Short mmCIF file of C-alpha atoms in Angstrom, two decimals:
data_model
loop_
_atom_site.label_atom_id
_atom_site.label_comp_id
_atom_site.label_asym_id
_atom_site.label_seq_id
_atom_site.Cartn_x
_atom_site.Cartn_y
_atom_site.Cartn_z
CA MET W 31 -64.41 154.45 -28.55
CA PRO W 32 -66.00 157.34 -26.52
CA GLU W 33 -64.75 157.97 -23.04
CA GLU W 34 -67.18 156.60 -20.47
CA LEU W 35 -67.40 158.86 -17.49
CA PRO W 36 -68.20 157.27 -14.06
CA LEU W 37 -72.00 157.41 -12.96
CA PHE W 38 -72.55 160.65 -11.18
CA ASP W 39 -75.68 161.49 -8.93
CA VAL W 40 -76.31 164.73 -10.61
CA VAL W 41 -74.76 166.29 -14.20
CA VAL W 42 -75.38 170.06 -14.47
CA ILE W 43 -74.94 171.42 -17.95
CA GLY W 44 -73.71 174.86 -18.15
CA GLY W 45 -71.44 176.75 -15.54
CA GLY W 46 -72.89 180.07 -15.45
CA ASN W 47 -74.96 181.64 -12.32
CA ALA W 48 -77.89 178.93 -12.49
CA GLY W 49 -75.90 176.10 -13.23
CA MET W 50 -73.03 176.69 -10.41
CA SER W 51 -76.09 177.53 -7.99
CA ALA W 52 -77.45 174.17 -8.74
CA ALA W 53 -74.26 172.43 -8.59
CA LEU W 54 -73.24 173.78 -5.33
CA THR W 55 -76.87 173.27 -3.63
CA ALA W 56 -76.87 169.61 -4.83
CA SER W 57 -73.15 169.03 -3.42
CA GLU W 58 -74.24 170.38 -0.25
CA ALA W 59 -76.96 167.95 0.05
CA GLY W 60 -74.32 165.33 0.02
CA VAL W 61 -74.44 164.22 -3.95
CA ARG W 62 -71.54 163.41 -6.28
CA VAL W 63 -72.01 166.39 -9.09
CA LEU W 64 -70.56 166.94 -12.50
CA VAL W 65 -70.57 170.24 -14.14
CA LEU W 66 -70.23 170.19 -18.12
CA GLU W 67 -69.26 173.76 -19.27
CA SER W 68 -68.84 174.17 -22.94
CA ALA W 69 -66.38 177.02 -22.62
CA ALA W 70 -62.58 177.31 -21.84
CA PRO W 71 -61.72 178.49 -18.38
CA GLY W 72 -61.21 181.95 -19.43
CA MET W 73 -64.69 182.21 -21.15
CA ARG W 74 -66.86 180.19 -18.44
CA GLY W 75 -70.10 181.12 -17.04
CA GLY W 76 -71.92 182.34 -20.25
CA ASN W 77 -73.68 185.36 -19.89
CA SER W 78 -73.47 185.70 -16.28
CA ARG W 79 -69.92 186.88 -17.10
CA HIS W 80 -71.16 190.23 -18.16
CA THR W 81 -73.44 191.09 -15.53
CA ARG W 82 -73.37 193.77 -12.74
CA ASN W 83 -76.41 193.27 -10.30
CA MET W 84 -79.31 191.27 -9.28
CA ARG W 85 -82.75 192.44 -8.44
CA ARG W 86 -84.03 191.47 -5.07
CA ILE W 87 -86.89 192.28 -2.47
CA SER W 88 -86.07 194.32 0.68
CA GLN W 89 -87.69 196.71 3.03
CA ALA W 90 -87.48 199.28 0.60
CA TYR W 91 -88.71 197.32 -2.17
CA PRO W 92 -91.22 194.88 -1.31
CA GLU W 93 -92.57 191.89 -3.07
CA ALA W 94 -95.93 193.75 -4.20
CA GLU W 95 -93.95 196.52 -5.94
CA TYR W 96 -91.44 194.00 -7.54
CA LEU W 97 -94.41 191.57 -8.75
CA ALA W 98 -96.20 195.05 -10.14
CA ASP W 99 -93.02 196.05 -12.09
CA LEU W 100 -92.81 192.71 -13.53
CA LEU W 101 -96.37 192.62 -14.61
CA LYS W 102 -96.19 196.05 -16.03
CA VAL W 103 -93.07 195.13 -18.49
CA THR W 104 -93.96 191.61 -19.41
CA GLY W 105 -97.74 193.17 -20.06
CA GLY W 106 -99.10 190.34 -17.81
CA LYS W 107 -97.47 187.47 -19.81
CA THR W 108 -95.86 185.55 -16.83
CA ASP W 109 -96.49 182.48 -14.98
CA GLU W 110 -97.56 184.21 -11.59
CA GLN W 111 -96.68 181.39 -9.39
CA LEU W 112 -93.30 181.14 -10.65
CA ALA W 113 -92.72 184.82 -10.69
CA ARG W 114 -93.79 184.86 -6.95
CA ILE W 115 -91.10 182.25 -6.08
CA ALA W 116 -88.34 184.40 -7.90
CA ILE W 117 -89.46 187.39 -6.05
CA ARG W 118 -89.89 185.77 -2.75
CA GLU W 119 -86.60 183.74 -3.14
CA SER W 120 -84.47 186.64 -4.27
CA PHE W 121 -83.66 187.77 -0.73
CA PRO W 122 -82.36 184.44 0.63
CA ALA W 123 -80.64 183.78 -2.68
CA HIS W 124 -78.82 187.35 -2.00
CA ALA W 125 -77.51 186.08 1.23
CA TRP W 126 -76.89 182.54 -0.26
CA MET W 127 -74.62 184.22 -2.68
CA GLN W 128 -72.56 186.21 -0.08
CA ALA W 129 -72.22 182.81 1.68
CA HIS W 130 -70.55 181.43 -1.41
CA GLY W 131 -68.14 184.06 -1.98
CA VAL W 132 -70.11 186.81 -3.80
CA ARG W 133 -69.42 190.10 -2.68
CA PHE W 134 -71.59 193.26 -3.01
CA GLN W 135 -70.92 197.00 -3.34
CA PRO W 136 -73.29 200.23 -3.59
CA ALA W 137 -75.26 200.92 -6.54
CA LEU W 138 -73.69 202.48 -9.34
CA GLY W 139 -74.90 205.93 -10.35
CA GLY W 140 -76.28 207.34 -13.66
CA THR W 141 -79.68 207.01 -15.52
CA LEU W 142 -80.27 203.44 -14.30
CA HIS W 143 -80.48 204.86 -10.43
CA LEU W 144 -81.09 201.16 -9.16
CA ASP W 145 -79.88 201.63 -5.39
CA ARG W 146 -83.34 200.75 -4.05
CA THR W 147 -84.08 197.71 -6.18
CA ASN W 148 -80.91 195.93 -7.05
CA ALA W 149 -77.85 194.50 -5.43
CA PHE W 150 -74.48 195.30 -7.32
CA PHE W 151 -71.70 192.82 -7.44
CA LEU W 152 -68.12 193.83 -6.25
CA GLY W 153 -66.10 192.94 -9.65
CA GLY W 154 -68.86 192.18 -11.84
CA GLY W 155 -70.19 188.88 -13.07
CA LYS W 156 -66.54 187.46 -13.48
CA ALA W 157 -66.07 187.82 -9.66
CA VAL W 158 -69.40 186.10 -9.10
CA LEU W 159 -68.07 183.31 -11.14
CA ASN W 160 -64.90 183.33 -9.50
CA GLY W 161 -66.54 183.23 -6.22
CA TYR W 162 -68.69 180.07 -7.06
CA TYR W 163 -65.73 178.15 -8.80
CA ALA W 164 -64.07 178.28 -5.71
CA ALA W 165 -66.45 177.09 -3.68
CA ALA W 166 -67.02 174.04 -6.00
CA GLU W 167 -63.54 173.38 -5.91
CA ARG W 168 -63.57 173.10 -1.99
CA ARG W 169 -66.50 170.55 -2.19
CA GLY W 170 -64.84 168.66 -4.69
CA ILE W 171 -67.49 169.10 -7.76
CA ARG W 172 -66.01 167.86 -11.03
CA ILE W 173 -65.93 170.29 -13.69
CA LEU W 174 -65.03 169.44 -17.22
CA TYR W 175 -64.47 172.58 -19.67
CA ASN W 176 -64.65 172.70 -23.36
CA ALA W 177 -67.37 170.29 -22.73
CA GLU W 178 -70.09 170.62 -25.48
CA VAL W 179 -73.12 168.56 -25.00
CA THR W 180 -74.45 167.09 -28.29
CA ALA W 181 -76.97 164.61 -27.36
CA LEU W 182 -79.52 163.89 -24.41
CA ASN W 183 -80.90 160.15 -23.83
CA ILE W 184 -84.49 160.85 -22.37
CA SER W 185 -87.05 157.97 -22.35
CA ARG W 186 -90.60 158.93 -21.37
CA GLY W 187 -89.47 161.92 -19.45
CA VAL W 188 -86.44 160.18 -17.44
CA PHE W 189 -82.76 161.21 -18.34
CA GLU W 190 -80.43 158.26 -18.75
CA SER W 191 -77.22 159.61 -20.38
CA GLY W 192 -75.84 161.99 -22.76
CA THR W 193 -73.00 162.60 -25.00
CA ALA W 194 -70.46 165.63 -25.23
CA ILE W 195 -67.23 166.27 -27.12
CA GLN W 196 -64.44 167.46 -25.16
CA ASN W 197 -61.47 169.03 -26.89
CA GLY W 198 -62.63 167.23 -29.90
CA GLU W 199 -63.04 163.87 -28.41
CA PRO W 200 -66.63 162.04 -27.80
CA LEU W 201 -67.33 161.13 -24.16
CA ASN W 202 -70.34 159.83 -22.49
CA PHE W 203 -71.98 160.78 -19.29
CA ARG W 204 -74.46 159.33 -17.01
CA ALA W 205 -76.40 160.35 -14.06
CA LYS W 206 -79.40 159.97 -11.81
CA ALA W 207 -80.47 163.37 -12.43
CA LEU W 208 -79.93 166.17 -14.80
CA VAL W 209 -79.95 170.12 -14.48
CA ALA W 210 -80.16 172.00 -17.55
CA ALA W 211 -78.75 175.35 -17.24
CA ALA W 212 -77.14 176.12 -20.81
CA GLY W 213 -78.85 179.07 -21.76
CA GLY W 214 -81.09 180.19 -24.79
CA PHE W 215 -80.14 180.22 -28.52
CA GLU W 216 -79.09 183.74 -29.09
CA ALA W 217 -75.68 182.95 -30.43
CA ASN W 218 -77.40 180.66 -33.29
CA LEU W 219 -77.70 183.14 -36.04
CA GLU W 220 -79.61 180.49 -38.09
CA TRP W 221 -82.26 180.00 -35.58
CA LEU W 222 -82.54 183.75 -34.91
CA GLU W 223 -83.04 184.20 -38.41
CA GLU W 224 -85.96 181.59 -38.63
CA ALA W 225 -87.89 183.55 -35.91
CA TRP W 226 -86.77 187.25 -37.13
CA GLY W 227 -86.37 186.72 -40.80
CA GLU W 228 -83.47 188.73 -42.56
CA ALA W 229 -83.62 191.62 -39.81
CA ALA W 230 -81.71 189.03 -37.39
CA ARG W 231 -78.66 189.46 -39.56
CA ASN W 232 -78.11 192.92 -38.31
CA PHE W 233 -78.59 191.91 -34.65
CA LEU W 234 -75.50 191.91 -32.54
CA VAL W 235 -75.05 189.31 -29.45
CA ARG W 236 -73.80 191.10 -26.71
CA GLY W 237 -73.42 187.75 -24.62
CA THR W 238 -71.58 184.45 -25.13
CA PRO W 239 -71.08 182.92 -28.48
CA HIS W 240 -71.43 179.37 -27.06
CA ASN W 241 -75.47 179.73 -26.30
CA GLN W 242 -76.25 177.96 -29.30
CA GLY W 243 -79.48 176.46 -27.89
CA LYS W 244 -78.37 172.83 -28.36
CA ILE W 245 -79.71 171.71 -24.93
CA LEU W 246 -82.71 173.50 -25.48
CA LYS W 247 -83.44 171.81 -28.96
CA ALA W 248 -82.37 168.39 -27.43
CA LEU W 249 -85.09 168.71 -24.42
CA LEU W 250 -87.64 169.98 -26.91
CA GLU W 251 -86.98 166.81 -29.14
CA ASN W 252 -87.13 164.61 -26.14
CA GLY W 253 -90.82 165.52 -25.24
CA ALA W 254 -90.34 168.53 -23.10
CA GLU W 255 -93.04 171.40 -23.37
CA SER W 256 -92.15 174.78 -24.61
CA ALA W 257 -92.43 178.15 -22.78
CA GLY W 258 -92.08 181.48 -24.26
CA ASP W 259 -92.04 183.12 -27.88
CA PRO W 260 -89.09 182.59 -30.16
CA ARG W 261 -89.35 186.32 -31.05
CA GLN W 262 -89.01 187.41 -27.65
CA CYS W 263 -85.85 188.17 -26.00
CA HIS W 264 -84.09 190.74 -23.54
CA ALA W 265 -82.65 192.86 -26.34
CA ILE W 266 -81.62 196.50 -25.79
CA ALA W 267 -79.93 199.22 -27.41
CA ILE W 268 -76.22 198.91 -27.77
CA ASP W 269 -73.22 200.39 -29.84
CA ALA W 270 -73.46 199.67 -33.35
CA ARG W 271 -69.68 199.66 -33.31
CA SER W 272 -69.77 196.55 -30.94
CA PRO W 273 -68.25 193.10 -31.86
CA LYS W 274 -70.60 190.41 -33.26
CA PHE W 275 -70.45 188.45 -30.03
CA ASP W 276 -69.46 188.82 -26.52
CA GLY W 277 -69.10 192.70 -26.34
CA GLY W 278 -70.68 192.56 -22.81
CA ILE W 279 -72.34 195.31 -20.96
CA VAL W 280 -69.69 198.10 -21.77
CA THR W 281 -71.39 198.37 -24.95
CA ARG W 282 -74.97 199.28 -23.52
CA LEU W 283 -75.87 202.92 -24.05
CA ASP W 284 -77.77 204.73 -21.35
CA SER W 285 -78.06 208.06 -23.10
CA LEU W 286 -81.34 207.46 -24.94
CA PRO W 287 -83.83 208.92 -22.39
CA LEU W 288 -81.53 212.32 -22.23
CA GLY W 289 -81.95 213.05 -25.86
CA ILE W 290 -83.82 211.82 -28.91
CA VAL W 291 -83.32 208.69 -31.01
CA VAL W 292 -83.61 208.88 -34.65
CA ASN W 293 -83.66 206.14 -37.44
CA ARG W 294 -81.62 206.13 -40.74
CA ASN W 295 -84.13 208.46 -42.19
CA GLY W 296 -83.45 210.98 -39.39
CA GLN W 297 -86.94 210.45 -38.09
CA ARG W 298 -87.88 209.87 -34.30
CA PHE W 299 -89.91 206.71 -33.73
CA ASP W 300 -90.98 206.38 -30.13
CA ASP W 301 -91.26 208.13 -26.68
CA GLU W 302 -87.64 208.25 -25.37
CA GLY W 303 -89.05 209.19 -21.84
CA ALA W 304 -91.76 206.76 -21.41
CA ASP W 305 -90.78 205.61 -18.14
CA LEU W 306 -88.07 205.27 -15.70
CA TRP W 307 -84.83 203.67 -17.40
CA PRO W 308 -84.67 200.54 -15.33
CA LYS W 309 -87.91 199.39 -16.80
CA ARG W 310 -87.98 200.83 -20.20
CA TYR W 311 -84.37 200.25 -21.42
CA ALA W 312 -84.94 196.82 -22.44
CA VAL W 313 -87.72 197.60 -24.88
CA TRP W 314 -85.22 199.50 -27.31
CA GLY W 315 -83.58 196.68 -28.88
CA ARG W 316 -86.95 195.39 -30.43
CA LEU W 317 -87.82 198.83 -31.19
CA ILE W 318 -84.56 199.13 -33.35
CA ALA W 319 -84.99 195.68 -34.60
CA MET W 320 -88.26 197.30 -36.46
CA GLN W 321 -86.43 200.10 -37.95
CA PRO W 322 -84.90 200.02 -41.64
CA GLY W 323 -81.49 198.40 -41.57
CA GLN W 324 -81.87 197.64 -37.72
CA ILE W 325 -80.05 200.88 -36.95
CA ALA W 326 -80.83 204.25 -35.25
CA TYR W 327 -78.97 206.88 -33.51
CA SER W 328 -78.98 208.52 -29.93
CA ILE W 329 -78.40 212.29 -30.49
CA PHE W 330 -77.97 214.63 -27.34
CA ASP W 331 -75.87 217.77 -26.72
CA SER W 332 -73.40 218.93 -24.05
CA LYS W 333 -75.80 219.52 -21.21
CA VAL W 334 -76.64 215.92 -20.54
CA ARG W 335 -73.19 214.25 -21.22
CA GLY W 336 -71.64 212.77 -17.99
CA LEU W 337 -75.41 212.10 -16.73
CA PHE W 338 -75.38 208.24 -18.10
CA MET W 339 -72.89 205.43 -18.11
CA PRO W 340 -71.07 205.90 -21.55
CA SER W 341 -70.35 203.24 -24.25
CA VAL W 342 -66.94 201.84 -24.41
CA PHE W 343 -66.64 203.71 -27.82
CA PRO W 344 -66.66 207.41 -27.80
CA PRO W 345 -69.52 209.33 -29.32
CA VAL W 346 -69.60 211.03 -32.68
CA CYS W 347 -69.33 214.72 -32.05
CA ALA W 348 -69.95 218.00 -34.30
CA ASN W 349 -70.49 221.58 -33.61
CA THR W 350 -73.80 221.71 -35.60
CA ILE W 351 -76.48 219.08 -36.19
CA ALA W 352 -76.06 219.44 -39.73
CA GLU W 353 -72.12 218.43 -39.57
CA LEU W 354 -73.38 215.55 -37.05
CA ALA W 355 -76.02 214.32 -39.44
CA ALA W 356 -73.45 214.40 -42.23
CA LYS W 357 -70.77 212.46 -40.09
CA LEU W 358 -73.45 209.73 -39.21
CA GLU W 359 -74.50 209.61 -43.07
CA LEU W 360 -77.99 210.39 -42.29
CA PRO W 361 -80.20 212.70 -44.55
CA VAL W 362 -78.99 216.27 -43.08
CA GLU W 363 -82.40 218.42 -43.76
CA GLU W 364 -84.49 215.74 -42.35
CA THR W 365 -82.43 215.47 -39.10
CA GLU W 366 -82.16 219.27 -38.65
CA CYS W 367 -86.05 219.33 -39.19
CA THR W 368 -86.40 216.59 -36.69
CA VAL W 369 -84.49 218.25 -33.89
CA LYS W 370 -86.05 221.67 -34.85
CA ARG W 371 -89.47 220.29 -34.38
CA PHE W 372 -88.71 218.33 -31.31
CA ASN W 373 -87.17 221.69 -29.63
CA GLN W 374 -89.99 223.84 -30.65
CA ALA W 375 -92.54 221.17 -28.65
CA VAL W 376 -90.55 221.08 -25.48
CA ILE W 377 -92.64 222.44 -22.59
CA GLY W 378 -89.68 222.75 -20.23
CA GLY W 379 -90.11 222.35 -16.56
CA GLY W 380 -87.62 221.06 -13.83
CA PHE W 381 -85.28 218.66 -15.49
CA ASP W 382 -84.50 215.62 -12.96
CA HIS W 383 -83.28 212.41 -14.62
CA PHE W 384 -83.61 210.68 -11.36
CA ARG W 385 -87.26 210.53 -11.39
CA LEU W 386 -90.17 210.98 -13.82
CA ASP W 387 -89.99 214.81 -14.05
CA GLY W 388 -92.92 215.56 -16.61
CA CYS W 389 -90.60 217.71 -18.62
CA GLY W 390 -92.24 216.74 -21.95
CA THR W 391 -93.45 217.77 -25.25
CA GLN W 392 -96.65 219.08 -26.79
CA SER W 393 -98.36 218.36 -30.01
CA LEU W 394 -95.49 216.17 -31.09
CA ASP W 395 -96.00 212.55 -32.73
CA PRO W 396 -94.34 210.50 -31.13
CA PRO W 397 -94.22 212.60 -27.85
CA LYS W 398 -91.41 212.76 -25.13
CA SER W 399 -93.02 212.29 -21.88
CA ASN W 400 -90.15 213.12 -19.43
CA TRP W 401 -86.65 214.48 -19.45
CA ALA W 402 -87.52 216.55 -22.46
CA GLN W 403 -84.85 219.34 -22.99
CA ARG W 404 -83.92 221.31 -26.19
CA ILE W 405 -81.06 220.03 -28.05
CA ASP W 406 -79.30 223.38 -28.38
CA ALA W 407 -75.89 223.33 -26.55
CA PRO W 408 -73.16 222.57 -28.69
CA PRO W 409 -71.22 220.39 -29.23
CA PHE W 410 -73.57 217.78 -30.10
CA PHE W 411 -73.04 214.07 -29.82
CA ALA W 412 -74.53 210.65 -31.24
CA TYR W 413 -74.18 207.09 -30.84
CA PRO W 414 -75.07 204.71 -33.48
CA LEU W 415 -77.30 201.73 -31.98
CA ARG W 416 -78.03 198.30 -32.92
CA PRO W 417 -80.23 195.60 -31.20
CA GLY W 418 -78.15 193.84 -28.92
CA ILE W 419 -79.45 190.27 -27.97
CA THR W 420 -78.76 189.09 -24.44
CA PHE W 421 -80.81 185.95 -24.32
CA THR W 422 -83.96 184.74 -25.73
CA TYR W 423 -87.15 183.56 -24.08
CA LEU W 424 -88.08 180.36 -25.71
CA GLY W 425 -87.50 177.80 -23.46
CA VAL W 426 -88.93 174.45 -21.42
CA ARG W 427 -91.55 174.91 -19.09
CA VAL W 428 -91.07 173.90 -15.48
CA ALA W 429 -92.99 173.06 -12.42
CA GLU W 430 -92.49 174.85 -9.26
CA SER W 431 -89.85 172.33 -8.33
CA ALA W 432 -87.71 173.52 -11.46
CA ALA W 433 -88.77 170.19 -12.96
CA VAL W 434 -89.23 170.15 -16.58
CA ARG W 435 -92.69 169.57 -17.69
CA MET W 436 -93.09 167.48 -20.76
CA ARG W 437 -95.64 167.58 -23.47
CA ASP W 438 -97.98 165.00 -21.79
CA GLY W 439 -98.41 167.20 -18.68
CA ALA W 440 -96.25 165.43 -16.41
CA ALA W 441 -93.12 166.98 -14.76
CA SER W 442 -89.98 164.71 -15.16
CA PRO W 443 -88.91 162.97 -12.11
CA ASN W 444 -85.05 163.88 -12.81
CA VAL W 445 -84.96 166.39 -15.32
CA PHE W 446 -84.65 169.98 -14.24
CA ALA W 447 -83.98 173.31 -15.47
CA ALA W 448 -82.76 176.72 -14.38
CA GLY W 449 -81.68 179.96 -15.76
CA GLU W 450 -82.14 181.55 -19.14
CA ILE W 451 -83.23 177.98 -20.88
CA MET W 452 -86.41 178.45 -18.37
CA ALA W 453 -86.71 182.37 -17.98
CA GLY W 454 -89.48 182.40 -20.63
CA ASN W 455 -91.84 180.96 -18.05
CA ILE W 456 -91.77 184.22 -16.18
CA LEU W 457 -90.51 186.68 -19.01
CA GLY W 458 -93.17 186.55 -21.80
CA GLU W 459 -91.75 189.77 -22.92
CA GLY W 460 -90.15 192.88 -21.52
CA TYR W 461 -87.51 192.83 -19.01
CA LEU W 462 -86.58 194.30 -15.47
CA ALA W 463 -83.05 195.23 -14.85
CA GLY W 464 -81.15 192.50 -12.59
CA ILE W 465 -83.99 190.01 -12.76
CA GLY W 466 -82.00 187.45 -15.18
CA MET W 467 -79.58 186.94 -12.51
CA THR W 468 -82.30 186.52 -9.85
CA ILE W 469 -84.15 183.89 -11.77
CA GLY W 470 -80.90 182.08 -12.27
CA ALA W 471 -79.65 181.85 -8.63
CA VAL W 472 -83.37 181.28 -7.29
CA PHE W 473 -84.14 178.28 -9.69
CA GLY W 474 -80.72 177.19 -9.69
CA ARG W 475 -80.89 176.52 -6.09
CA ILE W 476 -84.29 174.87 -6.47
CA ALA W 477 -83.04 172.85 -9.22
CA GLY W 478 -80.02 171.41 -7.49
CA ARG W 479 -81.91 170.81 -4.50
CA GLU W 480 -84.78 168.86 -6.26
CA ALA W 481 -81.99 167.22 -8.46
CA ALA W 482 -80.14 165.91 -5.10
CA ARG W 483 -83.58 164.90 -3.72
CA ALA W 484 -84.79 162.96 -7.20
CA THR W 485 -81.30 160.70 -6.90
CA GLN W 486 -82.78 159.00 -3.44
CA HIS W 487 -85.61 157.65 -6.04
#
């Protein structure tokens, strides 16, 4: 017989930034909270483990600019009211995180140059989680690890109970309110292939292998309205030598705007200098996914080495472009021609990788709009690139209260969602560096507060 857990006021599924923000907020409202985390303690926290910063408003980065940046990268595909909530509440969320054990440090340098827009975590995402879990322990929040939720019982939009497997044994849980904070489906390779076709077989998942989308699927099967496109995701260029799962942020490559990017045919296919890297880097996963074999190569010379955050893997190095192409197994003549055409098209100017410097190309297709310098200073370097999926944007639609909206148009009275499982409401496409943690913290706090209120009814 399955173990029967006692009745809790609020059960939170998922122990990452969004889930722990919800759990702590609900507990501080005076209710009994259970957190079900599918991973072991050393792997707890989902994709939050790999984060470095959050985007937040400040005097130097006002709401209007933040919203304009978001609208630009999403092409307007966002629920503007929910987006405004995330933006406005990002400042108090920053302070709340500090009060719950999260420490911050000065911004990192390199191509991201986020010192004005983002707050960086001292010790990274694992330190954030350690602070949250220590606070949860002090509050007496019950946390079950290795607890994978397999079914939800939701009747007419009302959560009643659920089933999980913990360490191979079934258990049943009940609560007056539910917060779903279990992420997207990016680690479910079969689901990815349904959306992307065979190309998905070449994707790498830079985040947790535990985000299988089971809670998302259970909510949709129980009548929740969907939000977002299954083909849209936060996907960036990562080192092609990365592991299939959980490579994390150290596999990301920031060299792309400082050189050229070619596909396996040795041909460029997009403008490497179209915009500042914090607004642009998240398009490259999708661009590479559209290339033959879902692979590309970042090529640069010794002039720019050291101006960006390197991969955890060393670059491929050679004294000539021909030698470099051979090492990468690229067509040598075509790659040499691509570099030659690029060098001849460079206009030059005052190179400055901290701003849009206007150093571009002339009569080149595709152009390079900024940071164009001739690739002519040996040794030459390259990184192989694959699409690295962080999280998917298909999720459940939510109200301003974080309540899950059902397909009949009503908002559930006791089912709430926070984090990646509802981020598609705000991120129809594209990404802004650090906004995932902002969405998780803001809507985690809202979901926890509203779930606690729901227990009174």
